[in-house]
PDB file of C-alpha atoms in Angstrom:
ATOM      1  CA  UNK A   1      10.815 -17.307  -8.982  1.00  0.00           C
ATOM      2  CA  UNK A   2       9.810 -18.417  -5.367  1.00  0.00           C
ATOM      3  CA  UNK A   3       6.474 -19.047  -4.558  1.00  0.00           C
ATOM      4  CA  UNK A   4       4.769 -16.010  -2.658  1.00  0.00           C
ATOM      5  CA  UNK A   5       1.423 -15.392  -0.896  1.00  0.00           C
ATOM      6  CA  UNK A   6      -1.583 -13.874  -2.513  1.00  0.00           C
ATOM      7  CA  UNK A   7      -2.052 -10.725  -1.214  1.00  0.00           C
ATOM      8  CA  UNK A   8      -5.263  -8.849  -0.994  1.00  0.00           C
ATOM      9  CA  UNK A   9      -6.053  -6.173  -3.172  1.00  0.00           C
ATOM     10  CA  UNK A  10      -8.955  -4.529  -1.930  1.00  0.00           C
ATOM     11  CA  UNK A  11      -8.137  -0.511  -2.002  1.00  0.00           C
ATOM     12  CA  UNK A  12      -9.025  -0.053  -5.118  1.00  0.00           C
ATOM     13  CA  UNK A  13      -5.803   1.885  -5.794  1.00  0.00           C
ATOM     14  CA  UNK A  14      -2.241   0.506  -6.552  1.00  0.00           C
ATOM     15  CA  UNK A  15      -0.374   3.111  -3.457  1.00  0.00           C
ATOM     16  CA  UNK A  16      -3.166   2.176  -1.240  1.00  0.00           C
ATOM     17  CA  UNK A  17      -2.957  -1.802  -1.592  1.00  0.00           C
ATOM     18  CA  UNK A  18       1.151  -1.043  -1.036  1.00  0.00           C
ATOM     19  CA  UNK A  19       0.424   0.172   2.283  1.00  0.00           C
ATOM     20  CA  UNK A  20      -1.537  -2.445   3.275  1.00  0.00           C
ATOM     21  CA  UNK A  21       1.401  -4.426   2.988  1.00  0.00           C
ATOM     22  CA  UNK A  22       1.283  -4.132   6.428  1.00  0.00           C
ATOM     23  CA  UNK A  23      -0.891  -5.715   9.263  1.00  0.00           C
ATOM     24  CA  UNK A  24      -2.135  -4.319  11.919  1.00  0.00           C
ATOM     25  CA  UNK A  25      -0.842  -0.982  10.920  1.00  0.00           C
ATOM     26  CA  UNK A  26      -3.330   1.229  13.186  1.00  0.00           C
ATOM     27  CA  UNK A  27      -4.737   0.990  16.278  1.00  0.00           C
ATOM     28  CA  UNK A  28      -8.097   2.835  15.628  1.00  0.00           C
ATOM     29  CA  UNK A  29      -9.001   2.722  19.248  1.00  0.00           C
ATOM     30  CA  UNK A  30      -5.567   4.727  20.639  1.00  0.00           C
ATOM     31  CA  UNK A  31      -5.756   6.741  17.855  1.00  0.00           C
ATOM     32  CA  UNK A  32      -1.743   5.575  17.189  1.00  0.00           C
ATOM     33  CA  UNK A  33       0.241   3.344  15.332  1.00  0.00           C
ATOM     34  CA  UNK A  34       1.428   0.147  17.278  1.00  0.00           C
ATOM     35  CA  UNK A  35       4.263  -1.300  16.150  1.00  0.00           C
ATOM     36  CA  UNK A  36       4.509  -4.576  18.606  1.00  0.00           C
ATOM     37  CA  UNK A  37       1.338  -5.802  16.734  1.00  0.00           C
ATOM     38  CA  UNK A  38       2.708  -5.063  13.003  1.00  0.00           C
ATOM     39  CA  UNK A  39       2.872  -8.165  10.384  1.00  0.00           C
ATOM     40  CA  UNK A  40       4.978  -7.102   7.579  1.00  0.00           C
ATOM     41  CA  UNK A  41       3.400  -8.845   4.916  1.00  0.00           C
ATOM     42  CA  UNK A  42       6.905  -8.341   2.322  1.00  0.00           C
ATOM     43  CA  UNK A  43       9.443  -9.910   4.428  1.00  0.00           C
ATOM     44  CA  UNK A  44      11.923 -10.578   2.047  1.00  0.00           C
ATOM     45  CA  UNK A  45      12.738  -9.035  -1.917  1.00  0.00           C
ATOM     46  CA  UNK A  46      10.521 -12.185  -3.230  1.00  0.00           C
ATOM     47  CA  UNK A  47       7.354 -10.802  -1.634  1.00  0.00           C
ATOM     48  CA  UNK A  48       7.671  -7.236  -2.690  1.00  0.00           C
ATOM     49  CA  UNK A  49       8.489  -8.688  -6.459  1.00  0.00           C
ATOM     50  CA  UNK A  50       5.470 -11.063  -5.986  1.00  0.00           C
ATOM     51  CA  UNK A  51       3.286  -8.265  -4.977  1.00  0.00           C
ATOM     52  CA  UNK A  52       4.570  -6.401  -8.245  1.00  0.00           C
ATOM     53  CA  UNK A  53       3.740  -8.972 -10.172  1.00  0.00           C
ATOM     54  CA  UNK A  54       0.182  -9.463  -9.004  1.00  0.00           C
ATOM     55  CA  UNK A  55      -0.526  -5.946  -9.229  1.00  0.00           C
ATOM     56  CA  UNK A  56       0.817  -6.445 -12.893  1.00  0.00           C
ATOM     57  CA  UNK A  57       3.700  -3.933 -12.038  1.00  0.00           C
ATOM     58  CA  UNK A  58       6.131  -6.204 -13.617  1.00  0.00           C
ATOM     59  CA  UNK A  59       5.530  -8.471 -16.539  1.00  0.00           C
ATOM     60  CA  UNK A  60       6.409 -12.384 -15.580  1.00  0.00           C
ATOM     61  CA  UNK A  61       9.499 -11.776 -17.917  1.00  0.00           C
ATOM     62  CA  UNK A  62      10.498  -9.086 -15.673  1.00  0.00           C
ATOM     63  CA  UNK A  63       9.577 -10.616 -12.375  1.00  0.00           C
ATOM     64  CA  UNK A  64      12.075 -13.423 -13.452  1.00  0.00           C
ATOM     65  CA  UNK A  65      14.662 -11.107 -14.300  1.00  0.00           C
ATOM     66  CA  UNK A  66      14.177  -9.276 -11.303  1.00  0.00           C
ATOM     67  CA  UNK A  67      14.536 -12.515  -8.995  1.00  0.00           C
ATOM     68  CA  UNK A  68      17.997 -13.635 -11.108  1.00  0.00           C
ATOM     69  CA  UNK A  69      19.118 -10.398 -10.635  1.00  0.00           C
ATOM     70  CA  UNK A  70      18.214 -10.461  -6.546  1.00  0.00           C
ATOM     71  CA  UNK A  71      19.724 -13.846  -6.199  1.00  0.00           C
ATOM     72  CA  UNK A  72      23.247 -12.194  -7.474  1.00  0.00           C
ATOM     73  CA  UNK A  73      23.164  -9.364  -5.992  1.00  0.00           C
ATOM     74  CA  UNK A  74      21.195  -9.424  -2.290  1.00  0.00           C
ATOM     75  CA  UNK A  75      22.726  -6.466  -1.027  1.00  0.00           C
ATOM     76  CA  UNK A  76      20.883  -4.429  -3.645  1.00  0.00           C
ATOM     77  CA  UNK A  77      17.992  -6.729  -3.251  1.00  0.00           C
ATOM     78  CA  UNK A  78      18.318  -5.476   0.719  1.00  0.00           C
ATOM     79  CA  UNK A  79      18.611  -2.153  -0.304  1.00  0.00           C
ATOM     80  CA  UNK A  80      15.936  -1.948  -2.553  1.00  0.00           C
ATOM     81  CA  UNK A  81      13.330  -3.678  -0.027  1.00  0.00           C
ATOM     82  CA  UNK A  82      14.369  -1.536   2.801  1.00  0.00           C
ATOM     83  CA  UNK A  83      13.935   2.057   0.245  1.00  0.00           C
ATOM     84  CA  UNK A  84      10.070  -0.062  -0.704  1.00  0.00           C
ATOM     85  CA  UNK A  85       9.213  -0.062   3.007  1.00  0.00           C
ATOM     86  CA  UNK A  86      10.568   3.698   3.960  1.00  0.00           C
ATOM     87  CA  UNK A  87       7.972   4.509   0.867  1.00  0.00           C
ATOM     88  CA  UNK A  88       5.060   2.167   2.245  1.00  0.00           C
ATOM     89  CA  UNK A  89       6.031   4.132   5.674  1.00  0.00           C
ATOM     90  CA  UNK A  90       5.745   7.737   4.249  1.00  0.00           C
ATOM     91  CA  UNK A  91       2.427   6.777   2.092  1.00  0.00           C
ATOM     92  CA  UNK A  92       0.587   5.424   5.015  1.00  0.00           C
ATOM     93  CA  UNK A  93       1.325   8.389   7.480  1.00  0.00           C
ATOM     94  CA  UNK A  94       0.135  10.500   4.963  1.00  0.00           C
ATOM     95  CA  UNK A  95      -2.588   8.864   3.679  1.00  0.00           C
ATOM     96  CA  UNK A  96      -3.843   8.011   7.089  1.00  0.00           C
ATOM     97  CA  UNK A  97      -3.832  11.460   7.830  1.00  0.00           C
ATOM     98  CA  UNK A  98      -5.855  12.262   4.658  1.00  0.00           C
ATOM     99  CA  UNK A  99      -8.262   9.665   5.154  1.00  0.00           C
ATOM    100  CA  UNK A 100      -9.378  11.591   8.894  1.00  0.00           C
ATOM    101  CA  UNK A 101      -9.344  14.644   7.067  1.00  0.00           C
ATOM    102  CA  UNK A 102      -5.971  16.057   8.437  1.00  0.00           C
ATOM    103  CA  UNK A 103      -2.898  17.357   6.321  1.00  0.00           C
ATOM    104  CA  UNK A 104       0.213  15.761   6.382  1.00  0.00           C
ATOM    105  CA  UNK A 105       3.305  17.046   8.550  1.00  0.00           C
ATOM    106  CA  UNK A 106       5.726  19.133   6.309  1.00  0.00           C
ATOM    107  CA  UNK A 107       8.082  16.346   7.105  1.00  0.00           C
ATOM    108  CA  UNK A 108       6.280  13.857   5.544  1.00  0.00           C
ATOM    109  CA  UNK A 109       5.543  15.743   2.349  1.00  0.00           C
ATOM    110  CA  UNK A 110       9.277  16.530   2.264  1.00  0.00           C
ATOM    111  CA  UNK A 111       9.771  12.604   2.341  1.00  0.00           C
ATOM    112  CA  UNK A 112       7.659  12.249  -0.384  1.00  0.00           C
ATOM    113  CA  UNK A 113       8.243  14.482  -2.380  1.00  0.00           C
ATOM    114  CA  UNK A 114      12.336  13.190  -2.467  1.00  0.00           C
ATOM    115  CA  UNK A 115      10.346  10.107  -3.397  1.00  0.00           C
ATOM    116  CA  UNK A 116       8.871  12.057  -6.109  1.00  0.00           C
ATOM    117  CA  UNK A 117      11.726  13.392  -7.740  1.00  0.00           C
ATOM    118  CA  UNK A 118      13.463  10.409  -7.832  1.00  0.00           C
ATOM    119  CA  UNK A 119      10.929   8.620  -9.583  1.00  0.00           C
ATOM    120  CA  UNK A 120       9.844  11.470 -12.168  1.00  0.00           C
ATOM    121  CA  UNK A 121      13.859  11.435 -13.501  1.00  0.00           C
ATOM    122  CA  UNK A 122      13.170   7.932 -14.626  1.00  0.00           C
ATOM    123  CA  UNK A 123      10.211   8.621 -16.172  1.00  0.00           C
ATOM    124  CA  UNK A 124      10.437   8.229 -19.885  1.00  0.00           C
ATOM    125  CA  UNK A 125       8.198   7.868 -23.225  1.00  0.00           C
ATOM    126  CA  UNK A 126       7.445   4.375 -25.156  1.00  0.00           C
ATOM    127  CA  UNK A 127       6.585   3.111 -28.050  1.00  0.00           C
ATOM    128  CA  UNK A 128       4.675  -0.014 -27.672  1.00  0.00           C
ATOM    129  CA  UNK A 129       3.143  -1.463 -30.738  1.00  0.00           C
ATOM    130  CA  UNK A 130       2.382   1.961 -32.390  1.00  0.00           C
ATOM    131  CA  UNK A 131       0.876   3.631 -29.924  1.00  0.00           C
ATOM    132  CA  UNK A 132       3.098   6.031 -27.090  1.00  0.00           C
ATOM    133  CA  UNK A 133       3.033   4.925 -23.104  1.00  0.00           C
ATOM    134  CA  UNK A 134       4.923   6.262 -20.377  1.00  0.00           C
ATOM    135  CA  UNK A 135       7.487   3.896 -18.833  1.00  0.00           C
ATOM    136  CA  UNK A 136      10.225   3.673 -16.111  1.00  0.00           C
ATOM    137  CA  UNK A 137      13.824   3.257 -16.370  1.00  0.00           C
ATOM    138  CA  UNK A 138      16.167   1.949 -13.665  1.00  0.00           C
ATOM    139  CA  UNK A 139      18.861   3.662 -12.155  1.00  0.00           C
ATOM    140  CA  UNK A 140      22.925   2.293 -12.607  1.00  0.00           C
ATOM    141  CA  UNK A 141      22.726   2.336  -8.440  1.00  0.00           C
ATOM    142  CA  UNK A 142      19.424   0.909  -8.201  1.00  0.00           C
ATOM    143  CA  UNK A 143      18.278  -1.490 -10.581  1.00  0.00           C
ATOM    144  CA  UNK A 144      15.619  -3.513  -8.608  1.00  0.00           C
ATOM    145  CA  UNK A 145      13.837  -0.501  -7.646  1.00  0.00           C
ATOM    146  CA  UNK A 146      12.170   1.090 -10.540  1.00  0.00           C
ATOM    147  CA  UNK A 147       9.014  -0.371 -10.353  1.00  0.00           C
ATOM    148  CA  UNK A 148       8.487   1.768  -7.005  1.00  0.00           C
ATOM    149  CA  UNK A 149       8.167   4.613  -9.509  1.00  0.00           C
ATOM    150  CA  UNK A 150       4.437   4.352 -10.528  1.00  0.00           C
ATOM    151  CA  UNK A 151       3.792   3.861  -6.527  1.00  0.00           C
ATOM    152  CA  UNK A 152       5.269   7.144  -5.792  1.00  0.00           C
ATOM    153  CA  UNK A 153       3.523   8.830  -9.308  1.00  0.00           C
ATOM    154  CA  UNK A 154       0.113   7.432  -8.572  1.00  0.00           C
ATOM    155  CA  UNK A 155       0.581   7.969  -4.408  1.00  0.00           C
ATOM    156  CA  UNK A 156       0.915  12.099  -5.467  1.00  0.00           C
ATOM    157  CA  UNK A 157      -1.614  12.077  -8.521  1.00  0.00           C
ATOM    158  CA  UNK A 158      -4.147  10.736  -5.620  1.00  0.00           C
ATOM    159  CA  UNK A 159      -3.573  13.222  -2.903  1.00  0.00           C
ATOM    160  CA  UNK A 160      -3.566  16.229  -5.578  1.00  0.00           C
ATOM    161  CA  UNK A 161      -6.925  14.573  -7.065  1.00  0.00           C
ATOM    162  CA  UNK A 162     -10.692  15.152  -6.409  1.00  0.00           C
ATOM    163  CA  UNK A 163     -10.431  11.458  -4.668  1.00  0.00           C
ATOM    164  CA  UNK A 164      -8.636  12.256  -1.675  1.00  0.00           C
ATOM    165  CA  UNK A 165     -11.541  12.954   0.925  1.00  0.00           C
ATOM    166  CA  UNK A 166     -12.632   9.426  -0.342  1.00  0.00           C
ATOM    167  CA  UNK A 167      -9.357   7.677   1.500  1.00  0.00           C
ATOM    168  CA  UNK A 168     -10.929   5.649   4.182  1.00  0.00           C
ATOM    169  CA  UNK A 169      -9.285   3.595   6.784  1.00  0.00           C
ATOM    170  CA  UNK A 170     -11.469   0.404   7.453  1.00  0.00           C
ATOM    171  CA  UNK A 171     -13.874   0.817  10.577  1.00  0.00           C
ATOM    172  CA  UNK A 172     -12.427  -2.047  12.386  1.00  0.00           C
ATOM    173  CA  UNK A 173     -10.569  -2.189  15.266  1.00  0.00           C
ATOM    174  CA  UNK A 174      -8.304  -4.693  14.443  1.00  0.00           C
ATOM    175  CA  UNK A 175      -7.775  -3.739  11.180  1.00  0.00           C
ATOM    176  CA  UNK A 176      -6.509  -0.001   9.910  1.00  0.00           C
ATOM    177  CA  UNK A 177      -6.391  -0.904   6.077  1.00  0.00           C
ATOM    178  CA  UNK A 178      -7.320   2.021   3.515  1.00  0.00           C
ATOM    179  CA  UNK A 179      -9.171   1.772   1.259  1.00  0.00           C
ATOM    180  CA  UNK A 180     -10.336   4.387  -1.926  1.00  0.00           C
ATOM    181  CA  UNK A 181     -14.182   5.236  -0.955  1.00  0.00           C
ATOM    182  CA  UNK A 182     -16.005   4.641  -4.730  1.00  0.00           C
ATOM    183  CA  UNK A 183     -19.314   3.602  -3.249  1.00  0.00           C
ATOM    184  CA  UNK A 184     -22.019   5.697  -4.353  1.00  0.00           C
ATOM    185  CA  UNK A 185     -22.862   6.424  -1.104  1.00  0.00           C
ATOM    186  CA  UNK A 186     -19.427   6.980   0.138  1.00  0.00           C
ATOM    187  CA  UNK A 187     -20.524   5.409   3.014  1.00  0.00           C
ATOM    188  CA  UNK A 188     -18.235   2.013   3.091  1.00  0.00           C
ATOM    189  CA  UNK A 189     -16.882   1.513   6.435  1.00  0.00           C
ATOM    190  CA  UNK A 190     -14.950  -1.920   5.652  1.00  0.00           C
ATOM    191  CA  UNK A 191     -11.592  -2.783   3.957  1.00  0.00           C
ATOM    192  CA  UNK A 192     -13.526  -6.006   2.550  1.00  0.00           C
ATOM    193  CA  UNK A 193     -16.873  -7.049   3.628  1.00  0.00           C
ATOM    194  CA  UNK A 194     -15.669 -10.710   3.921  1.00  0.00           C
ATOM    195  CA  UNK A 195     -13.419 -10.361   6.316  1.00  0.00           C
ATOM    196  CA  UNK A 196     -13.626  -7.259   8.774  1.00  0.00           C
ATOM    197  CA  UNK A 197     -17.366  -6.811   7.824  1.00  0.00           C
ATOM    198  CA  UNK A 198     -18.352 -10.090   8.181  1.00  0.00           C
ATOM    199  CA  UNK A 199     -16.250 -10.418  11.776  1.00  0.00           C
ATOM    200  CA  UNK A 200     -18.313  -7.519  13.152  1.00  0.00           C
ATOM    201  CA  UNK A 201     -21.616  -8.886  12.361  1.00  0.00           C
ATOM    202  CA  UNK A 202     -20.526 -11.826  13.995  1.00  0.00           C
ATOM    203  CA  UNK A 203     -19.776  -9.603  16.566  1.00  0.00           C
ATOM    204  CA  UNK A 204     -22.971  -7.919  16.836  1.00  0.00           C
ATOM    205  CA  UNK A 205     -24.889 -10.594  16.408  1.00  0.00           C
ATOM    206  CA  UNK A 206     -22.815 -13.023  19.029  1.00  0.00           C
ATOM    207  CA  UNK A 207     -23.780  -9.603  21.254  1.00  0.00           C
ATOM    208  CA  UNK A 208     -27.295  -9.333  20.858  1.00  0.00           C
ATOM    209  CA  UNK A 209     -27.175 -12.894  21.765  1.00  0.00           C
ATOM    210  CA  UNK A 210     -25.676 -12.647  24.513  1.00  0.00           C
ATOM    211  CA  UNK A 211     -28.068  -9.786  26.040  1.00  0.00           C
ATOM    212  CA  UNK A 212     -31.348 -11.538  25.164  1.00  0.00           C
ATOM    213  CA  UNK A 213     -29.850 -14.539  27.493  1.00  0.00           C
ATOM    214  CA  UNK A 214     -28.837 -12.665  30.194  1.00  0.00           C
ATOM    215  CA  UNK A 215     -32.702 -11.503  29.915  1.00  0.00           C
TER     216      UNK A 215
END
């Protein structure tokens, strides 16, 4: 398999850590999404199977497979890529929206919930070892796809949980990653403390600076 970057896993939730996939997502200052400054972070099949893989998705065994199977077949591989980022799409408006507090549009949810049915007909009880798990199976059309599944499962079991006011979007400007508030406080304001938090200290401090010298 092709060598991939490390991504950052710092929602503390699978669905959340798939939207923030993307870069630059929000612009917290406009209040809107800004496409021109966007950074898709899974350009190609490789980097949504090597985000699957660290997020221990896939097994190595099946990230292999998966990758053979994309290298014969990279029309399906473009299929399945472009159906991972219409999902990343839906799950961020909506979870944006949750994390100010707002509902969804009933466009969204109908988005979602097609999402949703899809993945629950591939849903399907294991025995592993000699204990029962739940696992996925793929589809005849879409066999590099099913690991988008327990996205879509654990996307819904989130929003219908306890959890959801607890969806924060990261307090920088620059930034608009979400993140699953589990502080005791619930009081974090910062996707990761070292990166956006440290950056604003720096900023504040560089500021203070700045006004004591001009006094």
């Amino acid at each position: 398999m092709a060598q991939h970057a490390e991504f950052q896993l710092v929602a503390g939730h699978p669905a959340l850590d798939f939207v923030n996939t993307v870069e630059w997502r929000w612009d917290l200052l406009r209040r809107r999404w800004d496409p021109l400054r966007q950074e898709d972070l899974l350009g190609g099949f490789e980097d949504l199977v090597g985000w699957a893989r660290q997020t221990a998705l896939v097994t190595a065994v099946e990230a292999r497979a998966l990758s053979a199977t994309a290298k014969r077949d990279p029309r399906s591989a473009s299929r399945a890529l472009q159906r991972a980022r219409r999902l990343r799409d839906v799950l961020g408006r909506i979870f944006e929206a949750a994390g100010r507090g707002q509902r969804s549009t009933a466009r969204e949810l109908r988005r979602l919930n097609a999402f949703l049915g899809a993945a629950l007909r591939h849903r399907q009880l294991e025995l592993r070892g000699d204990r029962y798990d739940w696992g996925w199976t793929a589809s005849d059309d879409r066999p590099l796809d099913a690991f988008l599944s327990p996205i879509v499962l654990g996307a819904a079991e989130l929003l219908a949980s306890p959890q959801r006011p607890r969806i924060r979007a990261c307090a920088a400007e620059d930034c608009g990653w979400l993140f699953l508030d589990t502080s005791r406080s619930g009081r974090r304001r910062w996707c990761s403390m070292r990166s956006c938090g440290n950056r604003a200290k720096a900023r504040r401090f560089y500021a203070r600076a700045t006004a004591s010298s001009d006094t």
